Amino acid sequence: MRILLIASSAREHAIAETLSRSRYKPEIVAFCTTKNPGIAALASRLEVGNILDFKRMTDIAEEIKPDFVIVGPDDPIGNGAADILSELGIPSVAPKKSLARIESSKGFTRDLMKKYMIGASPKFKVFSRIAHSVGALSEEKKSLYSYIADELGGEFVVKYDALKGGKGVKVSGEHLASVEEGVDYAIECLDECGRVVIEEKLVGVEFSLLSFVSGTQVCDMPAIQDHKRAFESDTGPNTGGMGTYSDADHSLPFLAKNDLDLAKAINCRVAEALLQECDEPYKGILYGGFMAVKDGIRVIEYNARFGDPEALNILPLLETDFVDICQAIIDGKLTDDLVRFAKKATVCKYITPRSYPTAKEEKGQPVTFPNIPTTARVYYGDINQSDDGSLHLGGSRTAGIVGIGETLEEAEHTAQSLCEKVQGPVRFRKDIGTSQLIHQRVLTLKQLRS
Ligand code: AMP
Ligand code: GLY
């Protein structure tokens, strides 16, 4: 068994580790953006390069003839890595390009959910560039202004309609101070990619539900809460995610049973809608980003891959064989008995350089990790290893430290005490997974719903 892993971050370190636990003992060959020391230690070969260079990717694939390929990051998935590999007769655990529009086009997702009457969307409208003519720009501005101000009452979100490294979404009151600023950003989006989604700003508590999907076969993973803001108490700029937690019952303390049941049903219906719309089964990970609101739940977005850090919480809990799951996704034989997770709580805290995400001042400086007990994991992200074995910071997220326990309190305590022992010019969010923060989430939703 040989597997090619396309990788860019700690998420794929977690994937490689989960593969290495398989009874098939697969040989892992990795094609990575950097020489990730975690993946390097598990792979028989690691090639560093531009993972959007599909010629290089297919050269490696043709040479090693893998049983299948796992594509981790959004860019190669959105650009059609699975289509190109499929032409060579090599299957992928990743959806094809047209299906991956569920992540690469926010407009496609909103339109799909509307067409198949899935509900759970905020009020929205997709705007397309009007053909250039005299007055077209002022026409565009006028209709954007009127939708934002009149239809949405000035509480709005503007979404770039293509992949933008997680930086395409701007929210009123956070990134956009006025309707005019919203209109300007929407015009910028139209200039760059021809389409923009404007939607109602939702108020509530966010959570993620990821599912393994093969066509209409859907097996869910534990629900997770991510923390995108850089600093404690959810302040500062957005990041790739500073940490995540999941509870031992595979739900989250603020969710009602009905919220999670609805999220599961929505993931199923989206998988079905994708099959009908694209005439092709979705094969990979479907990541639903939801918000629990005053009267139920809404879909914020979909991703076509594992989340980072979500994968760091989820994969260490997998008790069944990941290779069996991948094979079943490819063969259309995905059943519930193939997917079982330990009933444990997890808390992941990301170690980052001190000046992340605004600067990269600490790049190249050494960092050391404490010994990691069996109740924890460390997954390496943007970190480099010298020939003498020492580790050095990159500019982005360094490593996710995951505590695993019977309760959230225990998992948080483990993650926190390990994070405190990391030496180097780094920081992490102390509040993620703490009782205080979780209590706040419970209270917020309770108040919204009372
Ligand atoms: P996305 O890239 O779609 O995940 O959006 C990034 C972040 O923007 C989400 O995690 C939310 O915090 C926020 N966001 C997106 N859509 C909405 C919405 N309709 N209402 C409120 N916040 C939103
Ligand atoms: N944790 C957010 C993401 O992977 O998109």
Tab-separated table of C-alpha atoms and ligand atoms in Angstrom:
chain	number	residue	atom	x	y	z
A	1	MET	CA	0.000	0.000	0.000
A	2	ARG	CA	1.461	3.329	-1.061
A	3	ILE	CA	-0.178	6.710	-0.514
A	4	LEU	CA	0.753	10.091	-1.944
A	5	LEU	CA	-0.046	12.933	0.476
A	6	ILE	CA	-0.262	16.515	-0.816
A	7	ALA	CA	0.536	18.691	2.182
A	8	SER	CA	0.996	22.233	3.433
A	9	SER	CA	0.524	22.255	7.209
A	10	ALA	CA	0.039	20.512	10.556
A	11	ARG	CA	-3.251	19.118	9.253
A	12	GLU	CA	-1.278	16.782	6.984
A	13	HIS	CA	1.082	15.850	9.827
A	14	ALA	CA	-2.043	14.618	11.634
A	15	ILE	CA	-3.201	12.825	8.475
A	16	ALA	CA	0.216	11.151	8.034
A	17	GLU	CA	0.249	10.040	11.662
A	18	THR	CA	-3.240	8.570	11.344
A	19	LEU	CA	-2.198	6.702	8.166
A	20	SER	CA	0.872	5.363	9.938
A	21	ARG	CA	-1.396	3.777	12.592
A	22	SER	CA	-3.139	1.712	9.894
A	23	ARG	CA	-2.815	-2.064	9.929
A	24	TYR	CA	-1.813	-1.857	6.228
A	25	LYS	CA	1.387	-0.012	7.240
A	26	PRO	CA	1.209	2.134	4.087
A	27	GLU	CA	4.283	3.715	2.606
A	28	ILE	CA	3.707	7.477	2.640
A	29	VAL	CA	5.221	9.716	-0.029
A	30	ALA	CA	4.595	13.402	0.588
A	31	PHE	CA	4.609	16.402	-1.737
A	32	CYS	CA	4.796	19.422	0.602
A	33	THR	CA	5.148	23.191	0.488
A	34	THR	CA	7.938	22.937	3.113
A	35	LYS	CA	10.006	20.179	4.653
A	36	ASN	CA	7.573	19.531	7.505
A	37	PRO	CA	9.630	17.602	10.104
A	38	GLY	CA	6.553	15.732	11.391
A	39	ILE	CA	5.655	14.441	7.940
A	40	ALA	CA	9.329	13.821	7.048
A	41	ALA	CA	9.647	11.468	10.027
A	42	LEU	CA	6.671	9.388	8.847
A	43	ALA	CA	7.195	9.432	5.069
A	44	SER	CA	9.589	7.296	3.042
A	45	ARG	CA	10.133	10.293	0.781
A	46	LEU	CA	9.248	13.994	0.993
A	47	GLU	CA	9.367	16.283	-2.026
A	48	VAL	CA	9.284	20.027	-1.401
A	49	GLY	CA	7.755	22.278	-4.039
A	50	ASN	CA	4.817	24.288	-5.250
A	51	ILE	CA	1.839	21.987	-4.664
A	52	LEU	CA	-0.077	23.822	-7.405
A	53	ASP	CA	2.548	22.595	-9.882
A	54	PHE	CA	0.359	19.750	-11.182
A	55	LYS	CA	3.026	18.629	-13.671
A	56	ARG	CA	5.376	17.935	-10.747
A	57	MET	CA	2.545	16.283	-8.783
A	58	THR	CA	1.646	13.947	-11.653
A	59	ASP	CA	5.334	13.162	-12.319
A	60	ILE	CA	5.658	11.986	-8.718
A	61	ALA	CA	2.370	10.076	-8.930
A	62	GLU	CA	3.331	8.344	-12.182
A	63	GLU	CA	6.692	7.396	-10.751
A	64	ILE	CA	5.483	5.953	-7.432
A	65	LYS	CA	2.087	4.640	-8.634
A	66	PRO	CA	0.208	5.205	-5.347
A	67	ASP	CA	-2.929	3.235	-4.459
A	68	PHE	CA	-4.508	6.644	-3.880
A	69	VAL	CA	-3.720	10.288	-3.190
A	70	ILE	CA	-4.901	12.370	-0.236
A	71	VAL	CA	-5.012	16.064	-1.086
A	72	GLY	CA	-4.986	18.078	2.150
A	73	PRO	CA	-5.121	21.808	1.313
A	74	ASP	CA	-7.855	23.836	-0.419
A	75	ASP	CA	-5.821	25.279	-3.323
A	76	PRO	CA	-4.898	22.045	-5.129
A	77	ILE	CA	-8.398	20.655	-4.474
A	78	GLY	CA	-10.080	23.803	-5.810
A	79	ASN	CA	-7.810	23.840	-8.845
A	80	GLY	CA	-8.683	20.277	-9.841
A	81	ALA	CA	-5.902	17.997	-8.504
A	82	ALA	CA	-8.394	15.086	-8.268
A	83	ASP	CA	-9.470	15.539	-11.917
A	84	ILE	CA	-5.896	15.454	-13.204
A	85	LEU	CA	-4.978	12.397	-11.110
A	86	SER	CA	-8.173	10.658	-12.209
A	87	GLU	CA	-7.138	11.090	-15.863
A	88	LEU	CA	-4.051	9.026	-14.974
A	89	GLY	CA	-6.247	6.387	-13.347
A	90	ILE	CA	-5.182	7.375	-9.825
A	91	PRO	CA	-8.024	7.878	-7.311
A	92	SER	CA	-8.032	10.687	-4.753
A	93	VAL	CA	-9.562	11.338	-1.388
A	94	ALA	CA	-10.596	14.818	-2.513
A	95	PRO	CA	-13.538	16.033	-4.582
A	96	LYS	CA	-13.156	16.940	-8.238
A	97	LYS	CA	-12.994	20.591	-9.262
A	98	SER	CA	-16.669	21.098	-10.075
A	99	LEU	CA	-17.695	19.576	-6.700
A	100	ALA	CA	-15.000	21.530	-4.853
A	101	ARG	CA	-16.843	24.712	-5.814
A	102	ILE	CA	-18.646	24.058	-2.521
A	103	GLU	CA	-15.533	25.743	-1.039
A	104	SER	CA	-14.028	27.670	-3.945
A	105	SER	CA	-17.222	29.609	-4.732
A	106	LYS	CA	-19.376	31.014	-1.937
A	107	GLY	CA	-21.940	32.012	-4.585
A	108	PHE	CA	-22.138	28.436	-5.927
A	109	THR	CA	-22.820	27.141	-2.397
A	110	ARG	CA	-25.539	29.660	-1.623
A	111	ASP	CA	-27.211	29.076	-5.020
A	112	LEU	CA	-26.975	25.277	-4.605
A	113	MET	CA	-28.577	25.364	-1.169
A	114	LYS	CA	-31.359	27.585	-2.481
A	115	LYS	CA	-31.975	25.477	-5.609
A	116	TYR	CA	-32.227	22.260	-3.577
A	117	MET	CA	-34.281	23.980	-0.870
A	118	ILE	CA	-31.895	23.075	1.926
A	119	GLY	CA	-32.700	26.200	3.945
A	120	ALA	CA	-30.331	27.267	6.753
A	121	SER	CA	-28.809	30.084	4.664
A	122	PRO	CA	-28.823	33.688	5.798
A	123	LYS	CA	-30.560	36.178	3.525
A	124	PHE	CA	-28.168	36.636	0.581
A	125	LYS	CA	-27.707	37.863	-2.966
A	126	VAL	CA	-25.015	37.025	-5.498
A	127	PHE	CA	-23.966	40.016	-7.609
A	128	SER	CA	-22.216	39.621	-10.978
A	129	ARG	CA	-20.254	42.237	-12.850
A	130	ILE	CA	-22.425	44.218	-15.209
A	131	ALA	CA	-20.890	44.398	-18.706
A	132	HIS	CA	-18.829	47.570	-18.905
A	133	SER	CA	-20.740	50.468	-20.376
A	134	VAL	CA	-21.198	54.114	-19.553
A	135	GLY	CA	-22.736	54.287	-16.102
A	136	ALA	CA	-22.305	50.562	-15.322
A	137	LEU	CA	-20.176	51.256	-12.266
A	138	SER	CA	-22.637	53.666	-10.713
A	139	GLU	CA	-25.442	51.199	-11.521
A	140	GLU	CA	-23.520	48.453	-9.692
A	141	LYS	CA	-22.815	50.711	-6.724
A	142	LYS	CA	-26.445	51.768	-6.542
A	143	SER	CA	-27.795	48.214	-6.454
A	144	LEU	CA	-25.157	47.088	-3.933
A	145	TYR	CA	-25.897	50.081	-1.724
A	146	SER	CA	-29.610	49.510	-1.875
A	147	TYR	CA	-29.332	45.782	-1.034
A	148	ILE	CA	-26.944	46.384	1.883
A	149	ALA	CA	-28.714	49.412	3.340
A	150	ASP	CA	-32.381	48.673	2.583
A	151	GLU	CA	-32.695	44.884	2.451
A	152	LEU	CA	-30.117	44.016	5.120
A	153	GLY	CA	-30.461	47.119	7.288
A	154	GLY	CA	-26.721	47.802	7.227
A	155	GLU	CA	-25.779	44.549	9.055
A	156	PHE	CA	-23.956	42.627	6.340
A	157	VAL	CA	-21.109	40.403	5.192
A	158	VAL	CA	-19.233	40.709	1.869
A	159	LYS	CA	-17.713	37.509	0.459
A	160	TYR	CA	-15.175	37.303	-2.338
A	161	ASP	CA	-16.432	34.560	-4.666
A	162	ALA	CA	-13.198	32.541	-5.051
A	163	LEU	CA	-10.442	31.098	-2.860
A	164	LYS	CA	-8.494	33.823	-1.064
A	165	GLY	CA	-6.527	32.027	1.648
A	166	GLY	CA	-9.304	32.601	4.201
A	167	LYS	CA	-9.092	36.374	3.730
A	168	GLY	CA	-11.986	37.019	1.349
A	169	VAL	CA	-14.755	37.579	3.917
A	170	LYS	CA	-15.391	41.001	5.485
A	171	VAL	CA	-17.998	41.569	8.171
A	172	SER	CA	-19.731	44.884	8.956
A	173	GLY	CA	-18.792	46.331	12.331
A	174	GLU	CA	-15.558	44.286	12.293
A	175	HIS	CA	-13.759	44.864	8.993
A	176	LEU	CA	-16.182	47.280	7.355
A	177	ALA	CA	-17.162	50.429	9.237
A	178	SER	CA	-19.962	51.643	6.942
A	179	VAL	CA	-22.239	50.703	4.051
A	180	GLU	CA	-19.945	52.748	1.763
A	181	GLU	CA	-16.917	50.673	2.816
A	182	GLY	CA	-18.951	47.544	2.123
A	183	VAL	CA	-19.860	48.755	-1.356
A	184	ASP	CA	-16.201	49.632	-2.067
A	185	TYR	CA	-15.026	46.169	-1.007
A	186	ALA	CA	-17.792	44.535	-3.067
A	187	ILE	CA	-16.655	46.514	-6.137
A	188	GLU	CA	-13.074	45.374	-5.444
A	189	CYS	CA	-14.337	41.754	-5.449
A	190	LEU	CA	-16.234	42.325	-8.713
A	191	ASP	CA	-13.077	43.834	-10.261
A	192	GLU	CA	-11.007	40.835	-9.213
A	193	CYS	CA	-13.270	37.856	-9.798
A	194	GLY	CA	-16.475	39.109	-11.405
A	195	ARG	CA	-18.817	37.996	-8.601
A	196	VAL	CA	-19.488	38.832	-4.986
A	197	VAL	CA	-21.871	37.458	-2.355
A	198	ILE	CA	-23.561	39.879	0.028
A	199	GLU	CA	-25.367	38.374	2.982
A	200	GLU	CA	-27.083	39.064	6.248
A	201	LYS	CA	-24.762	39.272	9.269
A	202	LEU	CA	-25.681	36.468	11.630
A	203	VAL	CA	-25.373	36.607	15.403
A	204	GLY	CA	-24.659	33.424	17.308
A	205	VAL	CA	-22.008	30.835	18.150
A	206	GLU	CA	-19.980	29.116	15.422
A	207	PHE	CA	-19.158	25.417	15.159
A	208	SER	CA	-17.835	22.982	12.555
A	209	LEU	CA	-19.184	19.581	11.567
A	210	LEU	CA	-16.973	17.591	9.219
A	211	SER	CA	-18.122	14.432	7.455
A	212	PHE	CA	-16.467	11.724	5.404
A	213	VAL	CA	-18.438	11.615	2.161
A	214	SER	CA	-18.700	9.249	-0.771
A	215	GLY	CA	-21.585	10.344	-2.970
A	216	THR	CA	-24.623	10.147	-0.701
A	217	GLN	CA	-22.847	8.064	1.962
A	218	VAL	CA	-22.036	10.408	4.838
A	219	CYS	CA	-20.280	9.583	8.150
A	220	ASP	CA	-19.878	12.418	10.628
A	221	MET	CA	-16.945	13.338	12.818
A	222	PRO	CA	-17.124	14.973	16.282
A	223	ALA	CA	-18.341	18.604	16.254
A	224	ILE	CA	-15.631	21.200	16.863
A	225	GLN	CA	-15.344	24.855	17.802
A	226	ASP	CA	-12.528	26.831	16.167
A	227	HIS	CA	-11.115	30.194	17.304
A	228	LYS	CA	-10.054	32.358	14.378
A	229	ARG	CA	-9.092	35.551	16.204
A	230	ALA	CA	-5.433	36.045	17.061
A	231	PHE	CA	-5.797	37.058	20.706
A	232	GLU	CA	-7.606	36.078	23.886
A	233	SER	CA	-11.314	36.901	24.255
A	234	ASP	CA	-11.661	36.701	20.445
A	235	THR	CA	-9.892	39.965	19.703
A	236	GLY	CA	-7.384	40.961	17.020
A	237	PRO	CA	-7.117	39.972	13.379
A	238	ASN	CA	-8.386	36.714	11.917
A	239	THR	CA	-5.902	33.849	11.599
A	240	GLY	CA	-5.965	30.369	10.102
A	241	GLY	CA	-7.269	29.246	13.524
A	242	MET	CA	-5.601	29.565	16.947
A	243	GLY	CA	-7.141	26.472	18.491
A	244	THR	CA	-10.129	24.196	18.759
A	245	TYR	CA	-11.980	21.957	21.189
A	246	SER	CA	-14.379	19.039	21.006
A	247	ASP	CA	-16.260	17.307	23.817
A	248	ALA	CA	-16.334	13.638	24.848
A	249	ASP	CA	-19.943	13.217	23.655
A	250	HIS	CA	-18.902	14.447	20.165
A	251	SER	CA	-21.146	17.494	20.545
A	252	LEU	CA	-20.334	20.907	22.088
A	253	PRO	CA	-21.517	22.241	25.461
A	254	PHE	CA	-23.554	25.078	23.916
A	255	LEU	CA	-25.361	22.957	21.300
A	256	ALA	CA	-28.827	21.440	21.739
A	257	LYS	CA	-29.275	17.918	20.363
A	258	ASN	CA	-31.483	19.338	17.643
A	259	ASP	CA	-28.722	21.745	16.485
A	260	LEU	CA	-26.299	18.903	15.843
A	261	ASP	CA	-28.991	16.697	14.262
A	262	LEU	CA	-29.843	19.548	11.893
A	263	ALA	CA	-26.166	20.092	10.970
A	264	LYS	CA	-25.831	16.362	10.201
A	265	ALA	CA	-28.961	16.446	8.050
A	266	ILE	CA	-27.700	19.531	6.181
A	267	ASN	CA	-24.338	17.873	5.386
A	268	CYS	CA	-26.290	14.863	3.989
A	269	ARG	CA	-28.553	17.044	1.885
A	270	VAL	CA	-25.613	19.063	0.544
A	271	ALA	CA	-23.871	15.816	-0.498
A	272	GLU	CA	-27.057	14.737	-2.291
A	273	ALA	CA	-27.476	18.130	-3.949
A	274	LEU	CA	-23.854	18.027	-5.158
A	275	LEU	CA	-24.423	14.620	-6.753
A	276	GLN	CA	-27.501	15.871	-8.579
A	277	GLU	CA	-25.997	19.185	-9.602
A	278	CYS	CA	-22.601	17.891	-10.789
A	279	ASP	CA	-23.649	14.382	-11.846
A	280	GLU	CA	-20.631	13.029	-10.029
A	281	PRO	CA	-20.184	11.719	-6.469
A	282	TYR	CA	-18.336	13.883	-3.956
A	283	LYS	CA	-15.439	11.838	-2.544
A	284	GLY	CA	-13.571	13.345	0.343
A	285	ILE	CA	-14.138	15.456	3.420
A	286	LEU	CA	-17.113	17.813	3.577
A	287	TYR	CA	-16.598	20.498	6.199
A	288	GLY	CA	-19.702	22.410	7.252
A	289	GLY	CA	-19.143	25.734	9.022
A	290	PHE	CA	-22.294	26.567	10.982
A	291	MET	CA	-23.605	29.184	13.356
A	292	ALA	CA	-26.065	28.341	16.127
A	293	VAL	CA	-28.452	31.320	16.119
A	294	LYS	CA	-31.541	32.347	18.072
A	295	ASP	CA	-33.917	30.167	16.072
A	296	GLY	CA	-31.809	27.205	14.965
A	297	ILE	CA	-28.644	26.946	12.909
A	298	ARG	CA	-27.343	28.553	9.710
A	299	VAL	CA	-24.621	27.588	7.256
A	300	ILE	CA	-21.718	30.050	7.228
A	301	GLU	CA	-19.654	28.245	4.604
A	302	TYR	CA	-18.512	24.884	3.303
A	303	ASN	CA	-14.963	23.617	2.852
A	304	ALA	CA	-13.929	20.668	0.703
A	305	ARG	CA	-11.188	19.362	3.037
A	306	PHE	CA	-10.182	18.739	6.633
A	307	GLY	CA	-9.973	21.882	8.743
A	308	ASP	CA	-6.751	22.993	10.344
A	309	PRO	CA	-6.806	22.778	13.394
A	310	GLU	CA	-10.049	20.687	13.315
A	311	ALA	CA	-8.174	17.649	11.938
A	312	LEU	CA	-5.767	17.848	14.891
A	313	ASN	CA	-8.639	17.233	17.333
A	314	ILE	CA	-10.494	14.684	15.248
A	315	LEU	CA	-7.874	12.325	13.843
A	316	PRO	CA	-6.155	11.255	17.104
A	317	LEU	CA	-9.586	10.012	18.279
A	318	LEU	CA	-10.139	7.750	15.268
A	319	GLU	CA	-10.324	4.163	16.510
A	320	THR	CA	-11.033	2.524	13.151
A	321	ASP	CA	-8.553	2.249	10.271
A	322	PHE	CA	-8.135	5.469	8.275
A	323	VAL	CA	-6.942	3.566	5.199
A	324	ASP	CA	-10.189	1.537	5.217
A	325	ILE	CA	-12.140	4.808	5.342
A	326	CYS	CA	-10.139	6.302	2.442
A	327	GLN	CA	-10.593	3.149	0.387
A	328	ALA	CA	-14.337	3.075	1.123
A	329	ILE	CA	-14.666	6.741	0.093
A	330	ILE	CA	-12.984	5.899	-3.219
A	331	ASP	CA	-15.011	2.689	-3.782
A	332	GLY	CA	-18.378	4.148	-2.738
A	333	LYS	CA	-18.600	1.705	0.163
A	334	LEU	CA	-18.588	4.057	3.127
A	335	THR	CA	-20.544	2.638	6.085
A	336	ASP	CA	-20.955	3.764	9.702
A	337	ASP	CA	-19.092	0.768	11.122
A	338	LEU	CA	-15.890	1.987	9.405
A	339	VAL	CA	-15.925	5.256	11.350
A	340	ARG	CA	-15.628	5.197	15.147
A	341	PHE	CA	-14.113	7.834	17.390
A	342	ALA	CA	-12.994	7.520	21.014
A	343	LYS	CA	-15.406	9.214	23.425
A	344	LYS	CA	-12.795	11.709	24.627
A	345	ALA	CA	-12.563	15.471	24.839
A	346	THR	CA	-9.773	17.299	23.011
A	347	VAL	CA	-8.341	20.795	23.229
A	348	CYS	CA	-5.881	22.039	20.613
A	349	LYS	CA	-3.862	25.216	21.141
A	350	TYR	CA	-1.684	26.516	18.355
A	351	ILE	CA	1.813	27.700	19.197
A	352	THR	CA	2.668	30.630	16.915
A	353	PRO	CA	5.575	33.073	16.605
A	354	ARG	CA	5.026	35.982	18.997
A	355	SER	CA	4.320	38.526	16.229
A	356	TYR	CA	1.957	36.227	14.234
A	357	PRO	CA	-0.146	37.061	12.221
A	358	THR	CA	0.940	40.666	11.637
A	359	ALA	CA	4.723	40.180	11.296
A	360	LYS	CA	7.338	37.482	10.928
A	361	GLU	CA	9.973	38.946	13.257
A	362	GLU	CA	10.868	35.649	14.927
A	363	LYS	CA	11.391	33.651	11.735
A	364	GLY	CA	14.442	31.407	12.004
A	365	GLN	CA	14.677	31.536	15.805
A	366	PRO	CA	14.939	28.232	17.699
A	367	VAL	CA	11.988	26.614	19.440
A	368	THR	CA	11.925	23.540	21.675
A	369	PHE	CA	9.039	21.342	22.773
A	370	PRO	CA	8.638	19.388	26.012
A	371	ASN	CA	8.231	15.603	26.010
A	372	ILE	CA	4.732	14.788	24.837
A	373	PRO	CA	2.798	12.257	26.981
A	374	THR	CA	0.375	9.695	25.509
A	375	THR	CA	-2.527	11.963	26.506
A	376	ALA	CA	-1.335	14.614	24.044
A	377	ARG	CA	-0.075	15.153	20.503
A	378	VAL	CA	2.067	17.772	18.828
A	379	TYR	CA	1.590	18.382	15.111
A	380	TYR	CA	4.138	20.508	13.277
A	381	GLY	CA	3.114	23.329	10.972
A	382	ASP	CA	5.436	26.074	9.719
A	383	ILE	CA	8.653	24.893	11.345
A	384	ASN	CA	12.058	23.893	9.977
A	385	GLN	CA	14.497	21.305	11.226
A	386	SER	CA	18.254	21.806	10.922
A	387	ASP	CA	20.703	18.978	10.236
A	388	ASP	CA	21.522	18.876	13.964
A	389	GLY	CA	17.837	18.153	14.711
A	390	SER	CA	17.027	21.592	16.185
A	391	LEU	CA	13.704	23.208	15.267
A	392	HIS	CA	13.282	26.777	14.002
A	393	LEU	CA	10.232	28.996	13.594
A	394	GLY	CA	8.714	29.795	10.230
A	395	GLY	CA	6.483	32.870	9.890
A	396	SER	CA	3.109	31.169	10.256
A	397	ARG	CA	1.479	28.822	12.793
A	398	THR	CA	4.217	26.701	14.382
A	399	ALA	CA	2.590	23.618	15.889
A	400	GLY	CA	-0.734	22.501	17.298
A	401	ILE	CA	-0.591	20.937	20.761
A	402	VAL	CA	-3.582	18.698	21.470
A	403	GLY	CA	-4.590	17.573	24.965
A	404	ILE	CA	-6.832	14.495	25.135
A	405	GLY	CA	-8.901	13.672	28.243
A	406	GLU	CA	-12.090	12.293	29.709
A	407	THR	CA	-13.374	15.870	30.104
A	408	LEU	CA	-12.720	19.217	28.446
A	409	GLU	CA	-11.173	20.422	31.690
A	410	GLU	CA	-8.649	17.594	31.677
A	411	ALA	CA	-7.848	18.039	27.967
A	412	GLU	CA	-7.433	21.797	28.404
A	413	HIS	CA	-5.161	21.355	31.400
A	414	THR	CA	-2.903	18.965	29.450
A	415	ALA	CA	-2.707	21.246	26.387
A	416	GLN	CA	-2.134	24.355	28.508
A	417	SER	CA	0.652	22.889	30.647
A	418	LEU	CA	2.501	21.611	27.563
A	419	CYS	CA	2.129	24.945	25.747
A	420	GLU	CA	3.642	26.708	28.768
A	421	LYS	CA	6.738	24.511	28.469
A	422	VAL	CA	7.461	25.383	24.828
A	423	GLN	CA	10.633	27.484	24.739
A	424	GLY	CA	11.189	30.210	22.180
A	425	PRO	CA	9.703	33.573	21.107
A	426	VAL	CA	6.202	32.139	20.799
A	427	ARG	CA	2.678	32.628	22.110
A	428	PHE	CA	-0.648	30.784	22.255
A	429	ARG	CA	-4.217	31.517	23.350
A	430	LYS	CA	-4.589	30.546	27.003
A	431	ASP	CA	-8.374	30.892	26.924
A	432	ILE	CA	-9.189	28.203	24.333
A	433	GLY	CA	-11.017	25.276	25.919
A	434	THR	CA	-11.183	26.846	29.398
A	435	SER	CA	-14.372	26.508	31.474
A	436	GLN	CA	-14.655	30.287	31.520
A	437	LEU	CA	-14.684	30.627	27.720
A	438	ILE	CA	-17.031	27.689	27.258
A	439	HIS	CA	-19.396	29.046	29.909
A	440	GLN	CA	-19.444	32.325	27.973
A	441	ARG	CA	-20.460	30.511	24.755
A	442	VAL	CA	-23.242	28.651	26.568
A	443	LEU	CA	-24.483	31.910	28.075
A	444	THR	CA	-24.389	33.801	24.755
A	445	LEU	CA	-26.583	31.237	23.028
A	446	LYS	CA	-28.888	30.871	26.030
A	447	GLN	CA	-29.453	34.634	26.049
A	448	LEU	CA	-30.060	34.713	22.281
A	449	ARG	CA	-32.605	31.937	22.593
A	450	SER	CA	-34.416	33.113	25.722
B	1	AMP	P1	-15.716	32.105	5.965
B	1	AMP	O1	-14.431	32.331	5.226
B	1	AMP	O2	-16.927	32.016	5.105
B	1	AMP	O3	-15.569	31.028	7.011
B	1	AMP	O4	-15.917	33.394	6.859
B	1	AMP	C1	-14.953	33.769	7.797
B	1	AMP	C2	-15.637	34.192	9.045
B	1	AMP	O5	-16.514	35.281	8.760
B	1	AMP	C3	-16.536	33.126	9.669
B	1	AMP	O6	-15.825	32.238	10.478
B	1	AMP	C4	-17.492	33.999	10.471
B	1	AMP	O7	-16.913	34.378	11.696
B	1	AMP	C5	-17.634	35.225	9.609
B	1	AMP	N1	-18.869	35.137	8.790
B	1	AMP	C6	-19.025	34.589	7.582
B	1	AMP	N2	-20.297	34.676	7.161
B	1	AMP	C7	-20.992	35.302	8.147
B	1	AMP	C8	-22.350	35.724	8.329
B	1	AMP	N3	-23.273	35.544	7.390
B	1	AMP	N4	-22.655	36.344	9.481
B	1	AMP	C9	-21.733	36.580	10.444
B	1	AMP	N5	-20.442	36.230	10.332
B	1	AMP	C10	-20.062	35.604	9.203
B	2	GLY	N1	-10.089	26.026	10.817
B	2	GLY	C1	-10.592	26.666	9.688
B	2	GLY	C2	-10.272	26.079	8.383
B	2	GLY	O1	-9.545	25.110	8.291
B	2	GLY	O2	-10.744	26.603	7.390
